[in-house]
Coordinates of N, CA, C and O in Angstrom, one line a residue:
M1 N 62.3 44.1 62.4 CA 63.4 45.2 62.4 C 64.2 45.4 61.7 O 65.0 46.2 61.7
A2 N 63.5 45.2 60.8 CA 64.3 44.9 59.1 C 64.9 46.6 59.2 O 65.4 46.7 58.4
E3 N 63.9 47.3 59.2 CA 63.8 49.0 59.1 C 65.2 49.2 59.6 O 65.6 50.4 58.9
Y4 N 65.6 49.0 60.5 CA 66.9 49.5 61.1 C 68.2 48.7 61.0 O 69.0 48.9 61.7
G5 N 68.1 47.5 60.0 CA 69.0 47.1 59.9 C 69.8 45.9 60.6 O 68.8 45.2 61.4
Q6 N 70.3 44.8 59.9 CA 70.2 43.4 60.5 C 71.4 43.5 61.7 O 72.1 44.5 61.6
H7 N 71.3 42.4 62.5 CA 71.9 42.4 63.7 C 72.4 40.8 63.6 O 71.7 39.7 63.1
P8 N 73.7 40.4 64.1 CA 73.9 39.1 64.6 C 72.5 38.3 65.2 O 72.1 38.8 65.7
S9 N 73.4 37.2 64.9 CA 72.7 36.2 65.6 C 72.3 36.0 67.1 O 71.5 35.7 67.8
S10 N 73.4 36.2 67.5 CA 74.0 36.8 69.0 C 73.3 37.7 69.7 O 73.4 37.9 70.9
V11 N 72.6 38.6 68.8 CA 72.3 40.0 69.3 C 71.1 39.7 69.7 O 70.0 39.0 68.9
L12 N 70.6 40.0 71.1 CA 68.9 39.6 71.4 C 68.5 41.3 71.4 O 68.9 42.2 71.6
A13 N 67.4 41.2 70.3 CA 66.8 42.3 70.3 C 65.5 42.4 70.5 O 64.4 41.3 70.2
L14 N 65.1 43.2 71.9 CA 63.7 43.5 72.7 C 63.1 44.4 72.5 O 63.8 45.7 72.2
K15 N 61.5 44.6 72.3 CA 61.1 46.2 72.3 C 60.2 45.9 73.7 O 60.6 45.2 74.5
S16 N 60.8 47.2 74.6 CA 60.4 47.4 75.9 C 58.9 47.8 76.2 O 58.1 48.2 75.2
A17 N 58.3 47.3 76.8 CA 57.0 47.5 77.0 C 56.9 49.0 77.7 O 55.8 49.6 78.3
H18 N 58.2 49.6 77.9 CA 58.1 50.8 79.1 C 58.8 51.8 78.3 O 59.4 51.7 77.3
D19 N 58.5 53.4 79.0 CA 59.1 54.5 78.0 C 60.5 54.2 78.4 O 61.1 53.5 79.3
F20 N 61.4 55.2 77.7 CA 62.6 55.1 77.6 C 63.5 55.1 79.1 O 64.2 54.1 79.2
D21 N 62.7 56.2 79.6 CA 63.6 56.6 81.1 C 63.2 55.4 82.3 O 64.1 54.9 82.5
T22 N 62.0 54.8 81.9 CA 61.5 53.7 82.8 C 62.2 52.4 82.5 O 62.6 51.5 83.3
T23 N 62.2 52.3 81.1 CA 63.3 51.2 81.0 C 64.6 51.0 81.1 O 65.2 50.2 82.1
I24 N 65.3 52.2 81.2 CA 66.8 52.3 81.6 C 66.5 52.0 83.5 O 67.6 51.5 83.9
A25 N 65.7 52.7 84.1 CA 65.5 52.7 85.4 C 65.3 51.1 85.9 O 65.9 50.4 86.9
R26 N 64.4 50.4 85.0 CA 64.0 48.7 85.2 C 65.3 47.9 85.2 O 65.8 47.0 85.8
L27 N 66.0 48.2 84.4 CA 67.2 47.6 83.8 C 68.1 47.8 84.8 O 69.0 46.9 85.1
K28 N 68.8 48.8 85.2 CA 69.3 48.9 86.5 C 69.2 48.5 87.5 O 70.0 47.9 88.2
T29 N 67.8 48.5 87.8 CA 67.3 47.7 89.2 C 67.4 46.8 89.3 O 67.9 45.7 90.0
A30 N 67.1 46.1 87.8 CA 67.4 44.3 87.6 C 68.7 43.7 87.7 O 69.1 43.1 88.5
L31 N 69.4 44.8 87.3 CA 71.1 44.3 87.7 C 71.8 44.6 88.7 O 72.0 43.5 89.6
A32 N 71.2 45.9 89.3 CA 71.7 45.7 91.0 C 71.3 44.6 91.5 O 72.1 43.9 92.7
T33 N 70.0 44.0 91.3 CA 69.5 42.9 92.7 C 70.5 41.8 92.1 O 70.1 41.0 92.9
A34 N 70.6 41.5 90.9 CA 71.4 40.2 90.4 C 73.0 40.2 91.2 O 73.4 39.5 90.7
G35 N 73.4 41.4 91.5 CA 74.5 41.7 92.1 C 75.5 42.2 91.0 O 76.9 41.9 91.2
A36 N 74.8 42.5 89.5 CA 75.9 43.2 88.7 C 76.4 44.7 89.1 O 75.2 45.2 90.0
V37 N 77.1 45.0 88.5 CA 77.6 46.9 88.7 C 77.3 47.5 87.2 O 78.2 46.9 86.0
V38 N 76.9 48.5 87.2 CA 77.1 49.4 86.0 C 78.5 50.1 86.6 O 78.4 50.9 86.8
F39 N 79.0 49.6 84.8 CA 80.4 50.4 85.1 C 80.3 52.0 84.2 O 81.2 52.5 84.9
A40 N 79.3 51.9 83.3 CA 79.2 53.1 82.8 C 77.9 53.1 82.0 O 77.3 52.2 81.2
D41 N 77.3 54.3 82.0 CA 76.3 54.5 81.1 C 76.5 55.8 80.5 O 76.6 56.8 80.4
V42 N 77.0 55.6 79.0 CA 77.2 56.6 78.0 C 76.3 56.8 76.9 O 75.4 56.4 76.4
D43 N 75.8 58.1 76.9 CA 74.9 58.8 76.4 C 75.1 59.4 75.2 O 75.6 60.4 74.6
Q44 N 75.1 57.7 74.4 CA 75.5 58.2 72.7 C 74.7 59.6 72.5 O 75.7 60.1 71.0
R45 N 73.8 59.7 72.2 CA 72.9 60.8 71.7 C 73.4 62.3 72.0 O 73.8 63.4 71.4
G46 N 73.6 62.2 73.2 CA 74.4 63.2 74.2 C 75.8 63.7 73.4 O 76.2 64.8 72.9
A47 N 76.8 62.7 73.2 CA 78.0 62.5 72.6 C 77.5 63.1 71.0 O 78.7 64.0 70.8
A48 N 76.6 62.8 70.5 CA 76.6 63.2 68.9 C 76.0 64.5 68.7 O 76.9 65.4 68.0
E49 N 75.3 65.0 69.5 CA 74.9 66.7 70.0 C 75.8 67.1 69.7 O 76.1 68.6 69.7
A50 N 76.9 67.1 70.8 CA 78.1 67.7 71.7 C 78.8 67.7 70.0 O 79.8 68.8 69.6
A51 N 78.6 66.7 69.2 CA 79.8 66.9 67.9 C 78.8 67.6 66.6 O 79.6 67.5 65.3
G52 N 77.8 68.1 67.1 CA 77.3 68.6 65.7 C 76.2 68.1 65.2 O 75.6 68.2 64.2
L53 N 76.0 66.4 65.6 CA 75.5 65.8 64.9 C 73.7 64.9 65.8 O 73.5 65.5 66.8
S54 N 72.9 64.6 65.0 CA 71.5 64.1 65.8 C 71.6 62.6 65.9 O 72.1 61.7 65.0
L55 N 70.9 62.2 66.5 CA 70.7 60.8 66.8 C 69.3 60.8 67.9 O 69.0 61.3 68.1
R56 N 68.8 59.3 67.5 CA 67.8 59.2 68.7 C 68.5 59.0 69.4 O 69.2 58.8 70.0
R57 N 67.4 58.7 70.8 CA 67.9 58.8 71.7 C 68.6 57.3 72.2 O 68.1 56.3 71.8
T58 N 69.3 56.9 72.6 CA 71.0 56.0 72.7 C 71.5 56.0 73.4 O 72.5 56.8 74.1
R59 N 71.7 54.7 74.6 CA 72.3 54.9 75.6 C 73.1 53.5 75.9 O 72.4 52.4 75.8
L60 N 74.2 53.2 75.4 CA 75.3 52.3 75.9 C 75.4 51.7 77.2 O 75.9 53.2 77.8
I61 N 74.9 50.6 77.7 CA 75.1 50.5 79.2 C 76.5 49.4 79.5 O 76.0 48.4 79.0
L62 N 77.2 49.2 79.9 CA 78.5 48.5 80.4 C 78.5 48.0 81.7 O 77.9 48.8 83.0
F63 N 78.2 46.7 81.8 CA 77.9 46.5 82.9 C 78.6 44.7 83.5 O 78.9 44.3 82.5
G64 N 78.4 44.4 84.7 CA 79.1 43.0 85.0 C 79.1 42.5 86.1 O 78.7 43.5 87.6
N65 N 79.4 41.3 86.5 CA 79.8 41.3 87.8 C 81.2 40.4 88.0 O 81.4 39.4 86.9
P66 N 82.2 40.8 88.6 CA 83.1 40.4 88.7 C 83.7 38.6 89.0 O 84.2 38.2 88.7
K67 N 82.4 38.3 89.9 CA 82.4 37.0 90.2 C 81.9 35.9 88.9 O 82.3 35.1 89.0
A68 N 81.3 36.5 88.0 CA 81.0 36.0 86.5 C 82.4 36.0 85.7 O 82.5 34.7 85.0
G69 N 82.6 37.3 85.5 CA 83.5 37.4 84.3 C 85.0 37.3 85.0 O 85.8 37.0 83.7
T70 N 85.0 37.5 86.0 CA 86.9 36.8 86.3 C 87.2 35.5 85.8 O 88.3 35.3 85.5
P71 N 86.2 34.6 86.2 CA 86.6 33.4 85.8 C 87.1 32.7 84.3 O 87.5 32.3 83.7
I72 N 86.1 33.7 83.8 CA 86.4 33.8 82.0 C 87.7 34.2 81.4 O 88.4 33.2 80.8
M73 N 87.8 35.4 82.5 CA 89.1 35.9 81.8 C 90.7 35.3 82.2 O 91.4 35.1 81.6
A74 N 90.1 34.6 83.6 CA 91.5 33.7 84.1 C 91.6 32.1 83.2 O 92.8 32.1 83.3
V75 N 90.6 31.8 82.4 CA 90.6 30.7 81.6 C 91.1 31.0 80.3 O 92.0 30.9 80.0
N76 N 90.8 32.3 79.9 CA 91.2 32.7 78.6 C 91.5 34.7 78.1 O 90.4 35.0 78.5
P77 N 92.9 34.6 78.5 CA 92.6 36.4 78.5 C 92.1 37.2 77.6 O 91.9 38.4 77.5
H78 N 92.4 36.7 76.3 CA 91.6 37.1 75.3 C 90.1 37.1 75.3 O 89.6 38.2 74.6
A79 N 89.5 36.7 76.1 CA 88.1 36.9 76.6 C 87.5 38.0 77.1 O 86.5 38.3 76.8
A80 N 88.8 38.7 77.4 CA 88.3 40.1 78.2 C 88.2 41.1 77.4 O 87.1 42.2 77.7
V81 N 88.1 41.2 75.9 CA 87.8 42.2 75.0 C 86.1 41.9 75.0 O 85.4 42.8 74.7
E82 N 85.2 41.0 75.3 CA 83.8 40.7 75.3 C 83.3 41.0 76.8 O 82.4 41.5 76.7
L83 N 84.4 41.7 77.7 CA 83.5 41.6 79.0 C 84.1 43.3 79.6 O 85.6 43.6 78.7
P84 N 83.6 44.0 80.4 CA 82.3 44.0 81.0 C 80.8 43.7 79.5 O 81.3 44.0 78.2
L85 N 79.9 42.7 80.1 CA 78.9 43.2 79.2 C 78.5 44.5 78.9 O 78.6 45.3 79.4
R86 N 77.8 44.6 77.7 CA 76.6 45.6 77.1 C 75.7 45.6 76.3 O 75.2 44.6 76.1
M87 N 75.1 46.6 76.7 CA 73.6 46.6 76.1 C 73.4 48.2 75.7 O 74.1 49.0 76.1
V88 N 72.8 48.0 74.2 CA 72.4 49.6 74.0 C 70.8 49.8 74.3 O 69.9 49.0 73.7
V89 N 70.3 50.4 74.9 CA 68.6 51.0 74.8 C 69.0 52.3 74.2 O 69.2 52.9 73.6
W90 N 67.4 52.3 73.0 CA 67.7 53.2 71.7 C 65.9 53.4 71.8 O 65.3 52.4 72.1
E91 N 65.7 54.3 71.2 CA 64.3 55.0 70.9 C 63.9 54.6 69.3 O 65.1 55.2 68.6
D92 N 63.1 53.7 68.7 CA 62.6 53.8 67.7 C 62.5 54.9 67.2 O 61.8 55.9 67.7
N93 N 61.8 55.1 65.3 CA 61.2 56.1 64.8 C 59.9 56.2 65.1 O 59.4 57.4 65.4
E94 N 59.0 55.3 66.2 CA 57.5 55.7 66.3 C 57.6 55.5 68.1 O 56.5 55.4 68.8
G95 N 59.1 56.0 68.6 CA 59.0 56.3 69.9 C 58.9 54.9 70.6 O 59.2 55.3 71.9
H96 N 58.9 53.9 70.5 CA 59.4 52.4 71.4 C 60.8 52.5 71.9 O 61.4 52.6 70.9
T97 N 60.7 51.9 72.5 CA 62.6 51.4 73.6 C 62.6 50.4 73.0 O 62.0 49.6 73.1
R98 N 63.7 50.3 73.0 CA 64.2 49.0 72.3 C 65.4 48.9 73.0 O 66.1 49.5 73.7
L99 N 65.7 47.8 73.1 CA 66.7 46.9 73.9 C 68.0 45.8 73.3 O 67.4 45.1 72.5
D100 N 69.1 45.8 73.1 CA 69.8 45.4 72.2 C 71.1 44.7 73.2 O 71.9 45.7 73.5
Y101 N 71.4 43.3 73.5 CA 71.9 42.6 74.1 C 72.7 41.8 73.1 O 71.9 40.8 72.6
R102 N 74.1 41.6 73.5 CA 74.7 40.8 72.5 C 75.1 39.5 73.8 O 76.0 39.2 75.0
D103 N 74.4 38.6 73.3 CA 74.5 37.1 74.3 C 76.1 36.6 74.2 O 76.3 35.8 73.5
V104 N 76.8 37.3 75.0 CA 78.3 36.6 74.8 C 78.1 35.1 75.1 O 79.4 34.6 75.2
S105 N 77.7 34.6 76.0 CA 77.4 33.2 76.2 C 77.4 32.5 74.8 O 77.6 31.5 75.0
Q106 N 76.7 32.7 74.3 CA 76.4 32.3 72.6 C 78.1 32.2 72.1 O 78.1 31.6 71.1
T107 N 78.8 33.2 72.3 CA 80.1 33.6 71.5 C 81.3 33.2 72.1 O 82.6 32.6 71.7
L108 N 81.4 33.2 73.5 CA 82.6 33.1 74.5 C 82.9 31.4 74.3 O 84.3 30.9 74.2
G109 N 81.9 30.5 73.8 CA 82.2 29.1 74.2 C 82.9 28.8 72.6 O 84.1 28.4 72.5
P110 N 82.5 28.8 71.4 CA 82.8 28.9 70.0 C 84.4 29.7 69.8 O 84.8 29.2 69.0
L111 N 84.2 30.8 70.2 CA 85.2 31.8 69.6 C 86.5 31.8 70.8 O 87.4 31.9 70.4
Y112 N 86.0 31.4 71.9 CA 87.1 31.7 72.8 C 87.4 30.1 73.8 O 88.4 30.0 74.5
G113 N 86.7 29.2 73.4 CA 86.9 27.8 73.9 C 86.1 27.5 75.5 O 87.2 27.1 76.1
I114 N 85.5 28.4 75.8 CA 85.2 28.7 77.2 C 84.3 27.7 77.5 O 82.8 27.4 76.9
E115 N 84.3 26.7 78.6 CA 83.4 25.6 78.9 C 82.1 26.2 79.1 O 81.9 27.1 80.3
P116 N 81.0 25.4 79.0 CA 79.8 25.9 79.5 C 79.6 25.8 80.8 O 78.5 26.9 81.1
E117 N 80.3 25.4 81.8 CA 79.8 25.8 83.4 C 80.6 26.8 83.6 O 80.1 27.4 84.8
V118 N 81.8 27.1 83.3 CA 82.2 28.3 83.2 C 81.2 29.4 83.1 O 81.3 30.8 83.6
L119 N 80.7 29.4 81.8 CA 79.8 30.7 81.3 C 78.1 30.4 82.0 O 77.6 31.2 82.2
G120 N 77.6 29.8 83.0 CA 76.5 29.6 83.7 C 75.7 30.7 84.2 O 74.8 31.3 83.6
P121 N 77.2 31.8 84.4 CA 76.0 32.8 85.3 C 75.8 34.0 84.3 O 74.8 34.0 84.6
L122 N 76.4 33.9 83.2 CA 76.0 34.6 82.1 C 74.9 34.3 81.3 O 74.3 35.0 80.8
Q123 N 74.8 33.2 81.0 CA 73.3 32.5 80.6 C 72.1 32.8 81.3 O 71.5 32.7 80.7
R124 N 72.0 33.4 82.6 CA 71.0 34.0 83.3 C 70.7 35.2 82.9 O 69.6 35.8 83.1
M125 N 71.7 35.8 82.0 CA 71.7 37.5 81.6 C 70.4 37.6 80.7 O 69.5 38.7 80.7
V126 N 70.1 36.9 80.0 CA 68.9 36.9 78.7 C 67.5 36.9 79.6 O 66.9 38.1 79.2
A127 N 67.2 35.9 80.1 CA 66.0 36.2 81.0 C 65.9 37.3 81.7 O 64.9 37.8 81.8
L128 N 67.1 38.0 82.5 CA 67.1 39.0 83.4 C 66.2 40.2 82.4 O 65.5 40.5 82.7
L129 N 67.4 40.3 81.4 CA 67.0 41.4 80.7 C 65.5 41.6 80.1 O 64.8 42.5 79.8
Q130 N 64.9 39.9 79.2 CA 63.7 39.9 78.9 C 62.9 40.5 80.0 O 61.8 41.1 80.0
T131 N 62.9 40.0 81.1 CA 62.0 40.4 82.4 C 61.8 41.8 82.8 O 60.8 42.1 83.0
A132 N 63.2 42.5 82.8 CA 62.9 44.1 82.8 C 62.1 44.8 82.0 O 62.2 46.1 82.1
V133 N 62.1 44.3 80.8 CA 61.2 45.2 79.7 C 60.0 44.8 79.4 O 59.2 45.3 78.7
Q134 N 59.4 43.6 80.1 CA 57.8 43.1 80.1 C 57.3 44.1 80.8 O 57.7 44.9 81.7

């Protein structure tokens, strides 16, 4: 994916086996099944077009589960800047659907001093997203 630029090692970059709309639907179903709430679904392409610009299909999805996020914010209020969780679903130049997710379980510990046992519920997110795009 070098042709699309670099990303931090904490960002999970996946290629979906499904088209754009199916990928979004599968992700939302997987999140709901896991007890997560979709707080926002931002159509970034639509926002670009409203500003007279063009952008590939791109959606930013903010999601989370207060049962997982609240203990983190209770331990360190600064960590709230990382929550809710977010992912970007976008379409590449060949029409393939991509998913980028910043695995905050990798950053909340070292950057905010959150203990591994508090991060447990967030660590399951990577497998959930990987399964949803297969």
